mmCIF file of C-alpha atoms in Angstrom:
data_model
loop_
_atom_site.group_PDB
_atom_site.id
_atom_site.type_symbol
_atom_site.label_atom_id
_atom_site.label_comp_id
_atom_site.label_asym_id
_atom_site.label_seq_id
_atom_site.Cartn_x
_atom_site.Cartn_y
_atom_site.Cartn_z
ATOM 1 C CA MET A 1 157.547 96.740 29.323
ATOM 2 C CA SER A 2 154.971 99.333 28.471
ATOM 3 C CA LYS A 3 154.639 102.800 27.086
ATOM 4 C CA SER A 4 151.762 105.188 27.425
ATOM 5 C CA ILE A 5 151.261 108.728 26.266
ATOM 6 C CA ARG A 6 148.750 111.182 27.740
ATOM 7 C CA ILE A 7 147.827 114.509 26.255
ATOM 8 C CA PRO A 8 146.716 116.969 28.972
ATOM 9 C CA ALA A 9 143.243 118.471 28.938
ATOM 10 C CA PRO A 10 141.516 121.461 30.635
ATOM 11 C CA ASP A 11 140.361 121.872 34.243
ATOM 12 C CA PRO A 12 138.692 124.502 36.806
ATOM 13 C CA SER A 13 135.534 126.794 38.687
ATOM 14 C CA ASP A 14 133.778 129.388 41.522
ATOM 15 C CA THR A 15 130.839 130.723 43.464
ATOM 16 C CA SER A 16 128.334 133.457 42.801
ATOM 17 C CA PRO A 17 124.902 134.836 43.792
ATOM 18 C CA ALA A 18 121.630 133.250 42.876
ATOM 19 C CA VAL A 19 119.936 134.393 39.687
ATOM 20 C CA THR A 20 116.520 134.113 38.136
ATOM 21 C CA HIS A 21 115.450 135.087 34.649
ATOM 22 C CA VAL A 22 113.019 137.595 33.224
ATOM 23 C CA PRO A 23 111.962 137.166 29.584
ATOM 24 C CA GLY A 24 112.608 140.031 27.211
ATOM 25 C CA THR A 25 110.356 140.903 24.295
ATOM 26 C CA SER A 26 111.969 138.330 22.012
ATOM 27 C CA GLY A 27 113.585 134.881 22.247
ATOM 28 C CA PRO A 28 116.831 134.519 24.209
ATOM 29 C CA SER A 29 120.086 135.264 22.411
ATOM 30 C CA ARG A 30 123.292 133.262 22.785
ATOM 31 C CA ALA A 31 125.206 136.216 24.249
ATOM 32 C CA LEU A 32 123.510 137.306 27.483
ATOM 33 C CA VAL A 33 124.505 140.620 29.034
ATOM 34 C CA ALA A 34 125.189 140.374 32.773
ATOM 35 C CA GLY A 35 125.888 144.069 33.311
ATOM 36 C CA VAL A 36 122.259 145.056 32.660
ATOM 37 C CA ALA A 37 121.148 142.423 35.138
ATOM 38 C CA LEU A 38 123.382 143.730 37.904
ATOM 39 C CA GLY A 39 122.091 147.269 37.486
ATOM 40 C CA ALA A 40 118.502 146.071 37.699
ATOM 41 C CA ALA A 41 119.288 143.912 40.720
ATOM 42 C CA ALA A 42 120.490 146.946 42.654
ATOM 43 C CA LEU A 43 116.998 148.433 42.245
ATOM 44 C CA GLY A 44 115.231 145.122 42.862
ATOM 45 C CA LEU A 45 113.641 145.359 39.412
ATOM 46 C CA ALA A 46 113.520 143.054 36.407
ATOM 47 C CA ALA A 47 115.558 144.288 33.462
ATOM 48 C CA CYS A 48 113.651 144.209 30.191
ATOM 49 C CA GLY A 49 115.446 145.253 27.037
ATOM 50 C CA PRO A 50 114.165 146.459 23.699
ATOM 51 C CA ALA A 51 113.113 144.087 20.961
ATOM 52 C CA GLY A 52 115.884 141.649 20.153
ATOM 53 C CA ALA A 53 117.654 142.195 23.497
ATOM 54 C CA GLY A 54 117.114 138.589 24.598
ATOM 55 C CA VAL A 55 116.914 137.563 28.255
ATOM 56 C CA ALA A 56 118.153 139.660 31.175
ATOM 57 C CA TYR A 57 119.106 138.015 34.464
ATOM 58 C CA VAL A 58 118.686 139.651 37.848
ATOM 59 C CA THR A 59 119.571 138.737 41.412
ATOM 60 C CA SER A 60 116.478 137.696 43.339
ATOM 61 C CA PRO A 61 116.329 137.696 47.150
ATOM 62 C CA ALA A 62 113.567 135.082 46.892
ATOM 63 C CA VAL A 63 115.967 132.517 45.471
ATOM 64 C CA SER A 64 118.540 130.884 47.730
ATOM 65 C CA ALA A 65 121.570 129.440 45.964
ATOM 66 C CA SER A 66 124.847 128.027 47.153
ATOM 67 C CA SER A 67 128.108 126.695 45.808
ATOM 68 C CA PRO A 68 128.150 123.075 44.594
ATOM 69 C CA SER A 69 128.385 120.485 47.346
ATOM 70 C CA ALA A 70 127.719 116.777 47.744
ATOM 71 C CA SER A 71 124.439 117.617 49.500
ATOM 72 C CA ALA A 72 123.108 119.447 46.414
ATOM 73 C CA VAL A 73 122.275 116.184 44.617
ATOM 74 C CA ALA A 74 120.383 113.066 45.651
ATOM 75 C CA GLY A 75 118.475 110.299 43.908
ATOM 76 C CA GLY A 76 119.861 111.290 40.510
ATOM 77 C CA ARG A 77 118.633 114.900 40.632
ATOM 78 C CA TYR A 78 119.530 118.312 42.018
ATOM 79 C CA THR A 79 117.711 119.044 45.247
ATOM 80 C CA LYS A 80 119.178 122.532 45.832
ATOM 81 C CA ILE A 81 119.902 125.529 43.646
ATOM 82 C CA VAL A 82 123.624 125.868 42.991
ATOM 83 C CA ALA A 83 125.355 128.815 41.335
ATOM 84 C CA MET A 84 128.788 129.161 39.758
ATOM 85 C CA SER A 85 129.524 132.599 38.320
ATOM 86 C CA GLY A 86 126.911 132.831 35.523
ATOM 87 C CA LEU A 87 125.718 129.209 35.596
ATOM 88 C CA GLN A 88 122.796 128.191 37.794
ATOM 89 C CA VAL A 89 121.329 124.708 38.248
ATOM 90 C CA SER A 90 117.878 124.365 39.833
ATOM 91 C CA PRO A 91 115.948 121.269 40.942
ATOM 92 C CA PRO A 92 113.760 119.872 38.133
ATOM 93 C CA THR A 93 110.044 120.514 38.304
ATOM 94 C CA THR A 94 109.084 117.195 36.725
ATOM 95 C CA SER A 95 108.399 114.121 38.796
ATOM 96 C CA ALA A 96 111.285 111.782 39.537
ATOM 97 C CA THR A 97 112.228 109.342 36.801
ATOM 98 C CA SER A 98 115.062 106.904 36.285
ATOM 99 C CA GLU A 99 115.913 108.325 32.847
ATOM 100 C CA HIS A 100 116.241 111.797 31.300
ATOM 101 C CA LEU A 101 117.191 112.713 27.724
ATOM 102 C CA GLY A 102 117.460 109.007 26.979
ATOM 103 C CA LEU A 103 120.170 108.501 29.609
ATOM 104 C CA THR A 104 120.108 106.847 33.008
ATOM 105 C CA TRP A 105 122.202 108.344 35.820
ATOM 106 C CA ALA A 106 124.844 105.645 35.276
ATOM 107 C CA GLN A 107 125.043 106.388 31.541
ATOM 108 C CA ALA A 108 125.306 110.127 32.206
ATOM 109 C CA ALA A 109 128.041 109.415 34.776
ATOM 110 C CA THR A 110 130.004 107.467 32.152
ATOM 111 C CA ALA A 111 129.836 110.416 29.741
ATOM 112 C CA PHE A 112 130.713 112.920 32.491
ATOM 113 C CA ALA A 113 133.780 110.947 33.611
ATOM 114 C CA ALA A 114 134.920 110.577 29.975
ATOM 115 C CA THR A 115 134.846 114.328 29.260
ATOM 116 C CA SER A 116 138.366 115.526 28.478
ATOM 117 C CA ALA A 117 137.880 118.786 30.422
ATOM 118 C CA VAL A 118 137.625 116.939 33.757
ATOM 119 C CA GLN A 119 140.781 114.878 33.251
ATOM 120 C CA GLY A 120 142.864 114.455 36.380
ATOM 121 C CA SER A 121 142.471 114.073 40.133
ATOM 122 C CA HIS A 122 139.673 115.999 41.876
ATOM 123 C CA ALA A 123 138.547 116.028 45.478
ATOM 124 C CA GLN A 124 134.798 116.239 44.707
ATOM 125 C CA ALA A 125 132.429 115.336 41.877
ATOM 126 C CA ILE A 126 128.621 115.407 41.724
ATOM 127 C CA LEU A 127 126.082 114.572 39.028
ATOM 128 C CA GLY A 128 122.357 115.029 38.750
ATOM 129 C CA TYR A 129 119.526 116.118 36.483
ATOM 130 C CA GLY A 130 118.465 119.739 36.818
ATOM 131 C CA LEU A 131 117.309 122.911 35.088
ATOM 132 C CA VAL A 132 120.211 124.976 33.731
ATOM 133 C CA THR A 133 120.337 128.718 33.181
ATOM 134 C CA LEU A 134 123.442 130.363 31.739
ATOM 135 C CA SER A 135 124.053 134.105 31.626
ATOM 136 C CA GLY A 136 126.965 136.371 30.775
ATOM 137 C CA SER A 137 128.717 133.941 28.403
ATOM 138 C CA THR A 138 128.554 133.266 24.680
ATOM 139 C CA LEU A 139 127.703 129.679 23.826
ATOM 140 C CA PRO A 140 129.618 127.642 21.241
ATOM 141 C CA GLY A 141 128.152 127.729 17.737
ATOM 142 C CA GLY A 142 125.149 125.470 17.279
ATOM 143 C CA THR A 143 124.203 125.452 20.979
ATOM 144 C CA SER A 144 120.669 126.553 21.841
ATOM 145 C CA PRO A 145 120.251 129.076 24.693
ATOM 146 C CA LEU A 146 120.221 127.525 28.157
ATOM 147 C CA ASP A 147 117.259 129.051 29.965
ATOM 148 C CA ARG A 148 115.942 126.620 32.592
ATOM 149 C CA ARG A 149 116.794 123.818 30.210
ATOM 150 C CA GLY A 150 116.726 120.241 31.435
ATOM 151 C CA ALA A 151 120.187 118.675 31.465
ATOM 152 C CA TRP A 152 122.456 116.240 33.232
ATOM 153 C CA VAL A 153 125.010 118.386 35.063
ATOM 154 C CA GLY A 154 128.243 116.963 36.432
ATOM 155 C CA ILE A 155 130.409 119.304 38.518
ATOM 156 C CA THR A 156 133.919 118.693 39.792
ATOM 157 C CA TRP A 157 136.292 120.755 41.913
ATOM 158 C CA GLY A 158 139.310 120.511 44.202
ATOM 159 C CA GLU A 159 141.819 119.689 41.485
ATOM 160 C CA THR A 160 144.994 118.028 42.737
ATOM 161 C CA THR A 161 148.043 119.567 41.089
ATOM 162 C CA SER A 162 151.754 119.879 41.653
ATOM 163 C CA CYS A 163 152.718 123.549 41.883
ATOM 164 C CA PRO A 164 156.175 125.156 42.101
ATOM 165 C CA ALA A 165 157.023 126.064 45.698
ATOM 166 C CA ALA A 166 157.373 129.725 44.754
ATOM 167 C CA ALA A 167 153.739 129.793 43.579
ATOM 168 C CA LEU A 168 152.293 128.563 46.869
ATOM 169 C CA PRO A 169 150.816 131.257 49.203
ATOM 170 C CA PRO A 170 152.527 131.732 52.589
ATOM 171 C CA ALA A 171 151.044 129.535 55.327
ATOM 172 C CA GLY A 172 148.389 131.370 57.321
ATOM 173 C CA SER A 173 148.182 134.280 54.882
ATOM 174 C CA SER A 174 144.796 135.959 55.377
ATOM 175 C CA THR A 175 145.320 137.945 52.179
ATOM 176 C CA SER A 176 145.730 134.747 50.190
ATOM 177 C CA ARG A 177 142.584 133.233 51.712
ATOM 178 C CA ALA A 178 140.537 136.358 51.030
ATOM 179 C CA SER A 179 141.565 136.545 47.377
ATOM 180 C CA TYR A 180 141.140 132.827 46.655
ATOM 181 C CA HIS A 181 137.993 131.695 44.830
ATOM 182 C CA GLN A 182 137.334 128.014 44.121
ATOM 183 C CA ILE A 183 137.073 127.021 40.457
ATOM 184 C CA PHE A 184 134.276 124.637 39.439
ATOM 185 C CA THR A 185 134.097 122.729 36.154
ATOM 186 C CA ALA A 186 130.576 121.798 35.030
ATOM 187 C CA VAL A 187 129.737 119.409 32.196
ATOM 188 C CA VAL A 188 126.218 120.185 30.942
ATOM 189 C CA ILE A 189 124.775 117.312 28.876
ATOM 190 C CA TYR A 190 121.624 118.721 27.276
ATOM 191 C CA GLY A 191 121.186 116.716 24.044
ATOM 192 C CA GLN A 192 118.902 113.748 23.555
ATOM 193 C CA GLY A 193 120.914 110.579 24.063
ATOM 194 C CA GLY A 194 123.817 112.715 25.258
ATOM 195 C CA ASP A 195 124.554 114.057 21.769
ATOM 196 C CA GLY A 196 125.107 117.644 22.904
ATOM 197 C CA ALA A 197 127.163 119.018 25.801
ATOM 198 C CA ILE A 198 129.165 122.054 26.908
ATOM 199 C CA VAL A 199 131.829 122.609 29.564
ATOM 200 C CA TYR A 200 131.437 125.623 31.841
ATOM 201 C CA THR A 201 134.422 126.711 33.913
ATOM 202 C CA SER A 202 133.516 129.247 36.584
ATOM 203 C CA ARG A 203 135.573 132.305 37.444
ATOM 204 C CA GLY A 204 138.172 131.616 40.098
ATOM 205 C CA THR A 205 141.784 131.365 41.198
ATOM 206 C CA PRO A 206 144.035 128.914 39.292
ATOM 207 C CA SER A 207 145.358 125.973 41.307
ATOM 208 C CA CYS A 208 148.893 127.343 41.390
ATOM 209 C CA GLY A 209 147.849 130.935 42.130
ATOM 210 C CA GLY A 210 147.838 134.021 39.962
ATOM 211 C CA PRO A 211 145.052 136.358 38.799
ATOM 212 C CA GLN A 212 141.525 135.019 38.541
ATOM 213 C CA THR A 213 140.415 133.520 35.226
ATOM 214 C CA GLY A 214 137.099 132.679 33.572
ATOM 215 C CA PRO A 215 134.330 132.063 33.250
ATOM 216 C CA THR A 216 134.669 130.105 30.009
ATOM 217 C CA VAL A 217 132.264 128.025 27.939
ATOM 218 C CA THR A 218 133.448 125.454 25.400
ATOM 219 C CA ALA A 219 131.975 122.534 23.490
ATOM 220 C CA ALA A 220 132.499 119.298 25.434
ATOM 221 C CA ARG A 221 134.641 116.512 24.016
ATOM 222 C CA GLU A 222 134.457 112.857 25.008
ATOM 223 C CA VAL A 223 137.454 110.540 25.303
ATOM 224 C CA LEU A 224 136.881 107.269 23.447
ATOM 225 C CA SER A 225 139.012 104.179 22.847
ATOM 226 C CA VAL A 226 138.584 103.201 19.193
ATOM 227 C CA PRO A 227 139.309 100.027 17.187
ATOM 228 C CA TRP A 228 142.617 99.902 15.320
ATOM 229 C CA GLN A 229 144.325 97.732 12.717
ATOM 230 C CA GLN A 230 148.050 97.073 12.411
ATOM 231 C CA THR A 231 149.473 98.416 9.139
ATOM 232 C CA THR A 232 153.222 97.763 9.499
ATOM 233 C CA GLN A 233 155.428 95.134 11.094
ATOM 234 C CA LEU A 234 157.342 95.820 14.281
ATOM 235 C CA HIS A 235 160.257 98.144 13.509
ATOM 236 C CA ASN A 236 162.644 99.744 16.011
ATOM 237 C CA GLY A 237 160.258 98.960 18.864
ATOM 238 C CA SER A 238 157.164 100.517 17.212
ATOM 239 C CA VAL A 239 154.256 99.536 15.000
ATOM 240 C CA ARG A 240 151.992 101.701 12.902
ATOM 241 C CA VAL A 241 148.221 101.328 13.111
ATOM 242 C CA SER A 242 145.186 102.816 11.387
ATOM 243 C CA TYR A 243 141.840 103.619 13.009
ATOM 244 C CA GLN A 244 138.435 104.946 12.009
ATOM 245 C CA ALA A 245 137.200 108.123 13.698
ATOM 246 C CA PRO A 246 135.206 111.262 12.835
ATOM 247 C CA SER A 247 137.142 113.927 10.934
ATOM 248 C CA CYS A 248 136.643 116.237 13.944
ATOM 249 C CA ALA A 249 138.350 113.753 16.295
ATOM 250 C CA THR A 250 141.740 114.506 17.863
ATOM 251 C CA LEU A 251 144.256 111.912 19.025
ATOM 252 C CA PHE A 252 144.236 111.878 22.837
ATOM 253 C CA SER A 253 146.674 109.093 23.697
ATOM 254 C CA THR A 254 148.175 105.792 22.631
ATOM 255 C CA ALA A 255 149.273 103.104 25.027
ATOM 256 C CA SER A 256 150.827 99.664 25.097
ATOM 257 C CA SER A 257 151.181 97.224 27.945
ATOM 258 C CA GLY A 258 152.853 93.846 27.853
ATOM 259 C CA ASN A 259 156.005 91.841 28.250
ATOM 260 C CA MET A 260 158.925 92.235 25.879
ATOM 261 C CA GLY A 261 160.381 88.862 26.832
ATOM 262 C CA VAL A 262 157.165 87.040 25.930
ATOM 263 C CA GLY A 263 156.362 89.341 23.007
ATOM 264 C CA LYS A 264 152.700 89.927 23.878
ATOM 265 C CA TYR A 265 151.213 93.438 24.064
ATOM 266 C CA ILE A 266 147.813 95.085 24.459
ATOM 267 C CA LEU A 267 147.455 98.312 22.463
ATOM 268 C CA THR A 268 144.886 101.112 22.746
ATOM 269 C CA VAL A 269 144.205 104.232 20.703
ATOM 270 C CA GLU A 270 142.172 106.982 22.393
ATOM 271 C CA VAL A 271 140.682 110.055 20.717
ATOM 272 C CA THR A 272 138.551 113.002 21.784
ATOM 273 C CA GLU A 273 135.365 113.674 19.834
ATOM 274 C CA PRO A 274 132.579 116.248 20.206
ATOM 275 C CA PHE A 275 129.513 114.840 21.941
ATOM 276 C CA ASP A 276 127.560 115.932 18.866
ATOM 277 C CA ARG A 277 129.673 114.335 16.131
ATOM 278 C CA ALA A 278 126.929 113.332 13.676
ATOM 279 C CA SER A 279 127.986 116.057 11.209
ATOM 280 C CA CYS A 280 131.617 114.822 11.102
ATOM 281 C CA PRO A 281 132.238 112.200 8.411
ATOM 282 C CA THR A 282 134.249 109.148 9.442
ATOM 283 C CA THR A 283 137.799 109.098 8.073
ATOM 284 C CA THR A 284 140.879 106.905 8.389
ATOM 285 C CA HIS A 285 143.700 108.093 10.654
ATOM 286 C CA THR A 286 147.125 106.566 11.311
ATOM 287 C CA THR A 287 149.558 106.730 14.214
ATOM 288 C CA SER A 288 152.585 104.911 15.616
ATOM 289 C CA ILE A 289 152.614 103.090 18.961
ATOM 290 C CA ARG A 290 155.875 102.311 20.726
ATOM 291 C CA LEU A 291 156.061 98.904 22.406
ATOM 292 C CA PHE A 292 159.553 99.098 23.899
ATOM 293 C CA PRO A 293 162.645 101.328 23.708
ATOM 294 C CA SER A 294 164.967 101.053 20.759
ATOM 295 C CA PRO A 295 167.736 100.139 21.037
ATOM 296 C CA VAL A 296 166.852 97.599 23.735
ATOM 297 C CA PRO A 297 168.409 98.604 27.090
ATOM 298 C CA PRO A 298 171.370 96.489 28.314
ATOM 299 C CA GLY A 299 170.192 93.533 30.358
ATOM 300 C CA ALA A 300 166.669 93.547 28.869
ATOM 301 C CA PRO A 301 165.318 90.240 27.514
ATOM 302 C CA ALA A 302 165.827 89.499 23.846
ATOM 303 C CA VAL A 303 162.975 90.533 21.560
ATOM 304 C CA PRO A 304 161.053 87.464 20.296
ATOM 305 C CA SER A 305 160.997 86.909 16.543
ATOM 306 C CA HIS A 306 157.192 87.041 16.615
ATOM 307 C CA THR A 307 155.249 89.657 18.575
ATOM 308 C CA THR A 308 151.543 89.220 19.342
ATOM 309 C CA LEU A 309 149.419 92.356 19.520
ATOM 310 C CA GLY A 310 146.054 92.335 21.304
ATOM 311 C CA HIS A 311 143.283 94.929 21.342
ATOM 312 C CA GLY A 312 142.319 96.892 24.447
ATOM 313 C CA PRO A 313 138.674 97.653 25.377
ATOM 314 C CA THR A 314 136.827 100.226 23.227
ATOM 315 C CA GLY A 315 134.272 102.889 24.169
ATOM 316 C CA PRO A 316 134.224 105.805 26.636
ATOM 317 C CA VAL A 317 137.377 106.172 28.730
ATOM 318 C CA SER A 318 137.087 107.500 32.280
ATOM 319 C CA VAL A 319 139.648 110.301 32.717
ATOM 320 C CA LEU A 320 138.106 111.795 35.874
ATOM 321 C CA GLN A 321 139.943 110.607 38.961
ATOM 322 C CA THR A 322 137.851 110.981 42.108
ATOM 323 C CA GLY A 323 136.747 108.897 45.042
ATOM 324 C CA ARG A 324 133.152 108.727 43.826
ATOM 325 C CA ILE A 325 130.595 110.727 41.878
ATOM 326 C CA ALA A 326 127.920 111.788 44.361
ATOM 327 C CA GLY A 327 124.211 112.022 43.497
ATOM 328 C CA GLY A 328 123.336 108.593 42.152
ATOM 329 C CA PRO A 329 119.896 107.036 42.672
#
């Protein structure tokens, strides 16, 4: 008999025109103004602001960009320019290599699939190394500006959800098709060894309909299974455990699997932590894990006098459900 608890996480994304960048008279700021860029684009001119204005982005007819697709990545890198609202990923200019930022494609894929923001079932997922430019959004505190910055970028879309019947658009509605814009969720891993990452959710239509939302930018969090120690004896079908995790960690889920009749269970404790968690001191946390219902349901086997608890695997936990992540070498 088993019990598992899952705490939901974010999801989404969209399309947009290609963009290039034009340096201003000072270094780029974290808040980049898209409105100036659009005005300049209409004239076909680069928009340069006064001192301290940062970087302005303009549409360039010389750059061809498209929405994310499986064909945009190959051999571990982006081979086409893709654009999602204010986020653009371009092919890297450096020669091909099996490792970037201290991560191989497989290691980056593990981190991408363990990001809490991509939890759930998605029709498509791609991953590759590319040059990232972000405009029109304010970055989380501590994040350096993304202006053609090398990063591993995983993108997922086509979320599978269960929506109320009343929220579904009428079959064959041209109005619904015209107003619908796909949402894309991009995980940008830019730190050395994967120690820094953000989640970019493009502007688009929510899965169950309604007005468009986004874009949004948040700090990425990774789902990890951590070691635990039992602190109390079995009582009313539950045990209490302690675990070590950064102070900035949040409990994501607890789970138990086993057989009540035999009295053997495997327990796991999963948390979410920022990719860059070096500044968070490690602290002791406690939680309860339920092994079986209490009272025991009629007809269930008797609970053994001694229950054996085993430890589940530790490390990154894949929460992205998809057929495959395209783009590997």
